[in-house]
Amino acid sequence: LDASDGAEDADGDGLGNQQECVYGTDLQNEDTDADGMLDAWEIDNGLNPLADDAGNDADGDGLTNLQEQSCGTNPRGADTDGDGLNDYAEVAIFYTDPQDADTDDDGLSDSWEAAMGLDPLVGIAGDGASGDPDGDKLTNQQERDYGTDPLSADTDADGMPDGWEVFKGLDPLVKKKKKRVYCLILSNFPMSCIAKELICVDTISTR
């Protein structure tokens, strides 16, 4: 090699020959420590290209460094796409794309769908943004926005469907007290009823 070869990449690992010299890696070997990870990838991600650290889990997400390279994920960040699901959960449990916060492109994040019991791989019908699997007249997107459960028609279990509460301006997350009715019978006046949030008394007579 001569001075002009410093910028070249003799082994095609992404590191120039001069960089290989600086890091002490083999400029004729793309994987100096033979751990299955390219020298340049290890250096870019803060790993050691001179030691076999393929089986380590630098970010503690459940994926080894070698698996992170294979999946295209960040070995120093447990949630590469920032959707709330760690990389291991995406790859090994839900089979979602760890580099895409919304794998099915339905406008609902993978983590929200997974947490709510919807399928993050299906963006249509009951699992899509416009679906209404619980039949409460709120779409899944609206359920997400209001913080309600897309699989429960009455999130706060107060006997009133979420959709009805929203359309009536009530809070579908707060259980309401039922109104009680007082019936007052006055000697010289017609019966009047006044709504109170108290224990119901059937009849009060002033006689």
Short mmCIF file of C-alpha atoms in Angstrom, two decimals:
data_model
loop_
_atom_site.label_atom_id
_atom_site.label_comp_id
_atom_site.label_asym_id
_atom_site.label_seq_id
_atom_site.Cartn_x
_atom_site.Cartn_y
_atom_site.Cartn_z
CA LEU A 1 0.00 0.00 0.00
CA ASP A 2 1.11 3.58 -0.51
CA ALA A 3 0.02 6.89 1.01
CA SER A 4 -2.87 7.21 -1.43
CA ASP A 5 -4.44 3.99 -0.17
CA GLY A 6 -5.36 5.41 3.25
CA ALA A 7 -8.91 6.26 2.25
CA GLU A 8 -9.55 2.98 0.48
CA ASP A 9 -11.28 0.03 2.10
CA ALA A 10 -9.25 -3.03 1.26
CA ASP A 11 -11.58 -5.53 2.98
CA GLY A 12 -14.88 -3.80 2.25
CA ASP A 13 -15.97 -3.62 5.87
CA GLY A 14 -16.85 0.06 5.85
CA LEU A 15 -13.62 1.23 7.45
CA GLY A 16 -10.92 2.95 5.42
CA ASN A 17 -7.44 1.53 5.61
CA GLN A 18 -6.28 4.47 7.70
CA GLN A 19 -9.17 3.92 10.15
CA GLU A 20 -8.26 0.23 10.39
CA CYS A 21 -4.77 1.31 11.39
CA VAL A 22 -6.15 3.66 14.07
CA TYR A 23 -8.48 1.04 15.58
CA GLY A 24 -5.97 -1.77 15.29
CA THR A 25 -8.22 -3.89 13.10
CA ASP A 26 -7.12 -6.07 10.19
CA LEU A 27 -7.41 -4.13 6.97
CA GLN A 28 -7.58 -7.41 5.08
CA ASN A 29 -10.35 -8.89 7.22
CA GLU A 30 -13.82 -7.36 7.52
CA ASP A 31 -14.37 -9.11 10.86
CA THR A 32 -11.10 -8.92 12.75
CA ASP A 33 -12.32 -10.71 15.90
CA ALA A 34 -14.30 -13.34 13.92
CA ASP A 35 -17.46 -12.76 15.99
CA GLY A 36 -19.79 -12.43 13.00
CA MET A 37 -20.07 -8.65 13.22
CA LEU A 38 -18.39 -6.30 10.77
CA ASP A 39 -15.63 -4.15 12.22
CA ALA A 40 -17.25 -0.91 11.05
CA TRP A 41 -20.65 -1.85 12.52
CA GLU A 42 -19.05 -2.65 15.87
CA ILE A 43 -17.17 0.63 15.96
CA ASP A 44 -20.23 2.64 14.87
CA ASN A 45 -22.23 1.09 17.70
CA GLY A 46 -19.64 1.36 20.44
CA LEU A 47 -18.65 -2.31 20.47
CA ASN A 48 -15.16 -3.76 20.47
CA PRO A 49 -13.97 -4.97 17.03
CA LEU A 50 -11.03 -6.72 18.65
CA ALA A 51 -13.02 -8.94 21.04
CA ASP A 52 -15.77 -11.49 20.51
CA ASP A 53 -18.79 -9.73 22.00
CA ALA A 54 -21.41 -11.19 19.65
CA GLY A 55 -23.23 -12.96 22.47
CA ASN A 56 -23.38 -9.91 24.73
CA ASP A 57 -26.51 -7.78 25.10
CA ALA A 58 -25.25 -4.21 25.39
CA ASP A 59 -28.68 -2.60 25.81
CA GLY A 60 -30.33 -5.35 27.85
CA ASP A 61 -33.30 -5.73 25.50
CA GLY A 62 -33.04 -9.50 25.14
CA LEU A 63 -31.31 -9.51 21.75
CA THR A 64 -27.62 -10.31 21.48
CA ASN A 65 -25.33 -7.91 19.68
CA LEU A 66 -25.14 -10.33 16.74
CA GLN A 67 -28.93 -10.52 16.56
CA GLU A 68 -29.13 -6.73 16.66
CA GLN A 69 -26.86 -6.57 13.62
CA SER A 70 -28.99 -9.14 11.80
CA CYS A 71 -32.22 -7.29 12.61
CA GLY A 72 -30.83 -3.88 11.80
CA THR A 73 -31.54 -2.66 15.31
CA ASN A 74 -29.51 -0.51 17.67
CA PRO A 75 -27.45 -2.61 20.10
CA ARG A 76 -27.18 0.43 22.36
CA GLY A 77 -30.90 1.24 22.40
CA ALA A 78 -33.54 -1.20 23.63
CA ASP A 79 -36.31 0.33 21.48
CA THR A 80 -34.87 1.22 18.10
CA ASP A 81 -38.04 2.72 16.59
CA GLY A 82 -39.19 4.37 19.82
CA ASP A 83 -42.69 2.92 19.71
CA GLY A 84 -42.77 1.63 23.28
CA LEU A 85 -42.05 -2.01 22.45
CA ASN A 86 -38.49 -3.13 23.01
CA ASP A 87 -36.64 -4.74 20.14
CA TYR A 88 -36.88 -8.26 21.55
CA ALA A 89 -40.67 -8.03 21.91
CA GLU A 90 -40.99 -6.82 18.33
CA VAL A 91 -38.74 -9.51 16.87
CA ALA A 92 -39.58 -12.54 19.00
CA ILE A 93 -43.13 -11.99 20.33
CA PHE A 94 -45.20 -9.73 18.07
CA TYR A 95 -43.16 -10.15 14.85
CA THR A 96 -43.44 -6.45 14.14
CA ASP A 97 -40.79 -4.36 12.45
CA PRO A 98 -38.38 -3.05 15.12
CA GLN A 99 -37.44 -0.23 12.77
CA ASP A 100 -41.02 0.92 12.15
CA ALA A 101 -43.23 2.24 14.96
CA ASP A 102 -46.37 1.34 12.98
CA THR A 103 -45.74 -1.91 11.16
CA ASP A 104 -49.20 -2.18 9.55
CA ASP A 105 -49.35 1.54 8.68
CA ASP A 106 -52.83 2.02 10.15
CA GLY A 107 -51.95 5.09 12.20
CA LEU A 108 -51.90 3.16 15.49
CA SER A 109 -48.51 2.43 17.03
CA ASP A 110 -47.39 -1.17 17.43
CA SER A 111 -47.10 -0.78 21.19
CA TRP A 112 -50.64 0.60 21.62
CA GLU A 113 -52.17 -2.14 19.49
CA ALA A 114 -50.23 -4.85 21.30
CA ALA A 115 -51.15 -3.44 24.71
CA MET A 116 -54.84 -3.17 23.77
CA GLY A 117 -55.11 -6.68 22.35
CA LEU A 118 -55.30 -5.62 18.71
CA ASP A 119 -53.12 -7.12 15.99
CA PRO A 120 -50.24 -4.76 15.13
CA LEU A 121 -49.74 -6.65 11.87
CA VAL A 122 -53.28 -6.07 10.55
CA GLY A 123 -54.31 -2.56 9.57
CA ILE A 124 -57.84 -3.25 8.36
CA ALA A 125 -61.26 -4.33 9.68
CA GLY A 126 -61.52 -4.68 13.45
CA ASP A 127 -57.79 -4.19 13.98
CA GLY A 128 -57.50 -1.08 11.84
CA ALA A 129 -57.84 2.55 12.83
CA SER A 130 -61.46 2.71 11.65
CA GLY A 131 -62.48 -0.58 13.25
CA ASP A 132 -64.85 -0.82 16.20
CA PRO A 133 -64.41 -4.31 17.66
CA ASP A 134 -66.36 -3.56 20.85
CA GLY A 135 -69.28 -1.93 19.04
CA ASP A 136 -69.39 1.19 21.22
CA LYS A 137 -69.53 3.58 18.25
CA LEU A 138 -65.94 4.74 18.75
CA THR A 139 -63.30 3.73 16.22
CA ASN A 140 -60.01 2.30 17.43
CA GLN A 141 -58.36 5.62 16.61
CA GLN A 142 -60.92 7.46 18.73
CA GLU A 143 -60.47 4.94 21.54
CA ARG A 144 -56.75 5.66 21.48
CA ASP A 145 -57.33 9.42 21.51
CA TYR A 146 -59.83 9.24 24.41
CA GLY A 147 -57.80 6.67 26.32
CA THR A 148 -60.59 4.10 26.31
CA ASP A 149 -60.38 0.35 25.81
CA PRO A 150 -61.10 -0.66 22.18
CA LEU A 151 -62.21 -4.11 23.36
CA SER A 152 -64.58 -2.91 26.07
CA ALA A 153 -67.72 -0.99 25.18
CA ASP A 154 -67.85 0.51 28.68
CA THR A 155 -64.32 1.24 29.83
CA ASP A 156 -65.27 2.70 33.21
CA ALA A 157 -68.00 0.09 33.85
CA ASP A 158 -70.62 2.70 34.72
CA GLY A 159 -73.35 1.19 32.56
CA MET A 160 -72.98 3.78 29.79
CA PRO A 161 -71.21 2.91 26.51
CA ASP A 162 -68.02 4.84 25.79
CA GLY A 163 -69.34 6.24 22.53
CA TRP A 164 -72.52 7.53 24.14
CA GLU A 165 -70.56 9.19 26.94
CA VAL A 166 -68.22 10.91 24.49
CA PHE A 167 -71.07 12.16 22.31
CA LYS A 168 -72.90 13.47 25.38
CA GLY A 169 -69.82 15.30 26.62
CA LEU A 170 -69.19 12.94 29.54
CA ASP A 171 -65.92 11.35 30.56
CA PRO A 172 -65.78 7.66 29.50
CA LEU A 173 -62.95 7.05 31.96
CA VAL A 174 -64.77 8.19 35.10
CA LYS A 175 -67.54 6.18 36.68
CA LYS A 176 -70.52 8.42 37.35
CA LYS A 177 -72.74 8.39 40.40
CA LYS A 178 -76.32 7.65 39.51
CA LYS A 179 -78.69 10.50 40.10
CA ARG A 180 -81.23 10.05 42.84
CA VAL A 181 -84.69 11.67 42.76
CA TYR A 182 -86.43 13.38 45.65
CA CYS A 183 -90.17 13.67 45.31
CA LEU A 184 -91.63 16.48 47.42
CA ILE A 185 -95.37 16.47 48.17
CA LEU A 186 -96.43 19.88 49.37
CA SER A 187 -99.92 20.55 50.72
CA ASN A 188 -100.79 23.42 48.40
CA PHE A 189 -98.42 22.80 45.47
CA PRO A 190 -98.21 20.19 42.71
CA MET A 191 -95.58 17.46 43.14
CA SER A 192 -92.10 18.53 42.03
CA CYS A 193 -89.00 16.38 41.57
CA ILE A 194 -85.46 17.63 42.14
CA ALA A 195 -82.43 15.60 41.01
CA LYS A 196 -79.79 15.11 43.69
CA GLU A 197 -76.69 12.93 43.85
CA LEU A 198 -77.81 11.60 47.24
CA ILE A 199 -79.58 8.58 48.64
CA CYS A 200 -83.10 8.36 47.26
CA VAL A 201 -86.02 9.07 49.55
CA ASP A 202 -89.26 7.99 47.92
CA THR A 203 -91.59 10.51 49.53
CA ILE A 204 -91.21 13.48 51.83
CA SER A 205 -94.48 14.93 53.17
CA THR A 206 -94.75 18.31 54.86
CA ARG A 207 -98.16 17.55 56.33
#
